[in-house]
mmCIF file of C-alpha atoms in Angstrom:
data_model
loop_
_atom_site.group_PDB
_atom_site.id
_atom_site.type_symbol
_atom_site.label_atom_id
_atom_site.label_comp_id
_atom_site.label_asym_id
_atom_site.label_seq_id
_atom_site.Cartn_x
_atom_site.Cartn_y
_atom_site.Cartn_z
ATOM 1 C CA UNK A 205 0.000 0.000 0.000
ATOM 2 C CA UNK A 206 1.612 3.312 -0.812
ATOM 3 C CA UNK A 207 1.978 5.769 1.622
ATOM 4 C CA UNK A 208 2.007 9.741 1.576
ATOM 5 C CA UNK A 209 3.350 11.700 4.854
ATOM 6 C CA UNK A 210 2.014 14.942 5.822
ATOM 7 C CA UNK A 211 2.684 17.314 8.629
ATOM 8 C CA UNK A 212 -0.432 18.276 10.780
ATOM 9 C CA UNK A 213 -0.692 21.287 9.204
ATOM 10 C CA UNK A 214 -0.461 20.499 5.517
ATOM 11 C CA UNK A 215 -3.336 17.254 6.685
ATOM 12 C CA UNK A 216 -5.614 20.474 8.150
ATOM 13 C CA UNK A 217 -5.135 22.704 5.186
ATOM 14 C CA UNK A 218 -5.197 19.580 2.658
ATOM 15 C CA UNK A 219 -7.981 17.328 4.438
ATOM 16 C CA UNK A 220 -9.898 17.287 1.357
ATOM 17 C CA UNK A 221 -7.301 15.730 -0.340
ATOM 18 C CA UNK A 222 -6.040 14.118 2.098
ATOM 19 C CA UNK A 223 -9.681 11.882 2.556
ATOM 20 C CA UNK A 224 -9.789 11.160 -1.241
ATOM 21 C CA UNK A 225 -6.334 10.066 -1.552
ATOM 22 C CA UNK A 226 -7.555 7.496 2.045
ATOM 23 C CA UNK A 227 -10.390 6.825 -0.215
ATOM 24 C CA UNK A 228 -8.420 5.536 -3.348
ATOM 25 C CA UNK A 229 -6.512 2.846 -1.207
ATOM 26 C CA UNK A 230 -3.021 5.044 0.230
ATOM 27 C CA UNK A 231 -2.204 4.835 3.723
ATOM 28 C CA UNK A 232 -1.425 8.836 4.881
ATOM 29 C CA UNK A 233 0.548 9.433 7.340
ATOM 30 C CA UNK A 234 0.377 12.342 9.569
ATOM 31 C CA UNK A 235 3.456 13.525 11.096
ATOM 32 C CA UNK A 236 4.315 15.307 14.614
ATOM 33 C CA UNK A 237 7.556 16.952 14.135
ATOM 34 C CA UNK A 238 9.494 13.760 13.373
ATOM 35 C CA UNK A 239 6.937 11.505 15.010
ATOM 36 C CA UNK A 240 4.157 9.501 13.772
ATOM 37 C CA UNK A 241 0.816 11.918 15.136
ATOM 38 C CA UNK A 242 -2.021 9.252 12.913
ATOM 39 C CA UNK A 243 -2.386 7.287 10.223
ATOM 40 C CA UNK A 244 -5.542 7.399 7.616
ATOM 41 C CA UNK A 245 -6.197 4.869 5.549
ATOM 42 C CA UNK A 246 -8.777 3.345 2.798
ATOM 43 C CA UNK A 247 -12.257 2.415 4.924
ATOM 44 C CA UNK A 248 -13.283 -1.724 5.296
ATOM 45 C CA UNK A 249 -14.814 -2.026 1.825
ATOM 46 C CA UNK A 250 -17.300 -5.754 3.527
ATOM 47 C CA UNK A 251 -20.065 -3.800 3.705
ATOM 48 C CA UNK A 252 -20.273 -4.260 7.770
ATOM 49 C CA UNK A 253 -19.733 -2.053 10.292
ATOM 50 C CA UNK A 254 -17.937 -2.993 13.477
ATOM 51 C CA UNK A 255 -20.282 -3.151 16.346
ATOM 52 C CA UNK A 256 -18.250 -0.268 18.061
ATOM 53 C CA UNK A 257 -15.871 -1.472 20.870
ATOM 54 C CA UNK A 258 -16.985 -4.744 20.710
ATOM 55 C CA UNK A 259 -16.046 -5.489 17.268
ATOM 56 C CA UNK A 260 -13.197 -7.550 18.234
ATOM 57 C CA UNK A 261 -15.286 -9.494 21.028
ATOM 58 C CA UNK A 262 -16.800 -12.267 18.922
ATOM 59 C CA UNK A 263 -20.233 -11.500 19.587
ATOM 60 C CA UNK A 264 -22.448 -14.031 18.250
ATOM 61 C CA UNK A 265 -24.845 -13.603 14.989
ATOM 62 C CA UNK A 266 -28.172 -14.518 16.845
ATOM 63 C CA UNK A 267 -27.324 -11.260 19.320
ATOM 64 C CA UNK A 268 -30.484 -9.330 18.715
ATOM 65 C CA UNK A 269 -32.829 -12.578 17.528
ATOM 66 C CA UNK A 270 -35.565 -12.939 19.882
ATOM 67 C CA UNK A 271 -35.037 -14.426 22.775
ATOM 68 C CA UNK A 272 -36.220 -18.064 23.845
ATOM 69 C CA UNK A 273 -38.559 -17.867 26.079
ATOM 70 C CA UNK A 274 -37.364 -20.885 28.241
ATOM 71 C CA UNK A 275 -33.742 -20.151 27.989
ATOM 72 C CA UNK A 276 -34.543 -16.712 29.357
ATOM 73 C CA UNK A 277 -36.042 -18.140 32.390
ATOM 74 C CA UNK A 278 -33.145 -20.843 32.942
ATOM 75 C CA UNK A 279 -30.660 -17.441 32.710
ATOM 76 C CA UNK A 280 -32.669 -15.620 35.075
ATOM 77 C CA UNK A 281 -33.218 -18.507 37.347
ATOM 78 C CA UNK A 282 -36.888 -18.497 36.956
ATOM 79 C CA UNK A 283 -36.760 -22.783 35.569
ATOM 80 C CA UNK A 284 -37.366 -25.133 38.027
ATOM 81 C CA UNK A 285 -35.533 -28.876 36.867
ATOM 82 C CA UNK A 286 -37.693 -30.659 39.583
ATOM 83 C CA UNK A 287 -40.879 -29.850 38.418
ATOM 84 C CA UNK A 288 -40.230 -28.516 34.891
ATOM 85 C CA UNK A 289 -42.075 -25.593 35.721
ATOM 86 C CA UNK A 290 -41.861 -22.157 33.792
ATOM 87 C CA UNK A 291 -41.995 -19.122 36.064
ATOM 88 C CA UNK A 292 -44.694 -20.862 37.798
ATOM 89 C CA UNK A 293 -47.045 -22.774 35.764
ATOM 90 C CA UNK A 294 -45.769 -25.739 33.193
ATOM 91 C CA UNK A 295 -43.396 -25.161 30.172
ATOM 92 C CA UNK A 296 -45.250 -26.008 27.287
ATOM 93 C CA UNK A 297 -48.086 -23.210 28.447
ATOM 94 C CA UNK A 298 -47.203 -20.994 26.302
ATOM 95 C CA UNK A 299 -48.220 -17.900 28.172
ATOM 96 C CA UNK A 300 -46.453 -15.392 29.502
ATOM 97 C CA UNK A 301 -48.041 -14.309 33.235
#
């Protein structure tokens, strides 16, 4: 990937440019005196966003599916093994109280 170094200035007066040139696949780097200040570079072309800080984290596809009713109640401690009861009354009912 080719790469273009600008001071912090030059990036300010420049950002236009700067973006487009991102845009078109070249890594920019941004430059602090003689230190590395940021680098820009082309955006993740899948489509997907990252789900924010917890991009990295693995989360699982079904996240926001609607939840099982029964597993719900064995996570919140509401299933009874002994007498396969549902948050009081049997499991196949169906009904929410």
């Amino acid at each position: 990937m080719p790469q273009t170094h600008y001071k912090i200035s030059e990036a300010r007066k420049n950002f236009a440019e700067v973006l487009e040139r991102a845009n078109q696949g070249e890594e920019i780097i941004i430059m602090r005196g003689n230190e590395i200040y940021a680098r820009v570079g082309p955006a993740d072309r899948s489509g997907k966003r990252p789900f924010g800080l917890l991009a990295q984290r693995g989360l699982p596809d079904d996240l926001f599916d609607e939840p099982d009713a029964e597993q719900a109640a064995i996570d919140a401690g509401d299933w009874s093994d002994d007498i396969g009861m549902f948050q009081g009354r049997p499991a196949d009912s169906g009904k929410r109280p």
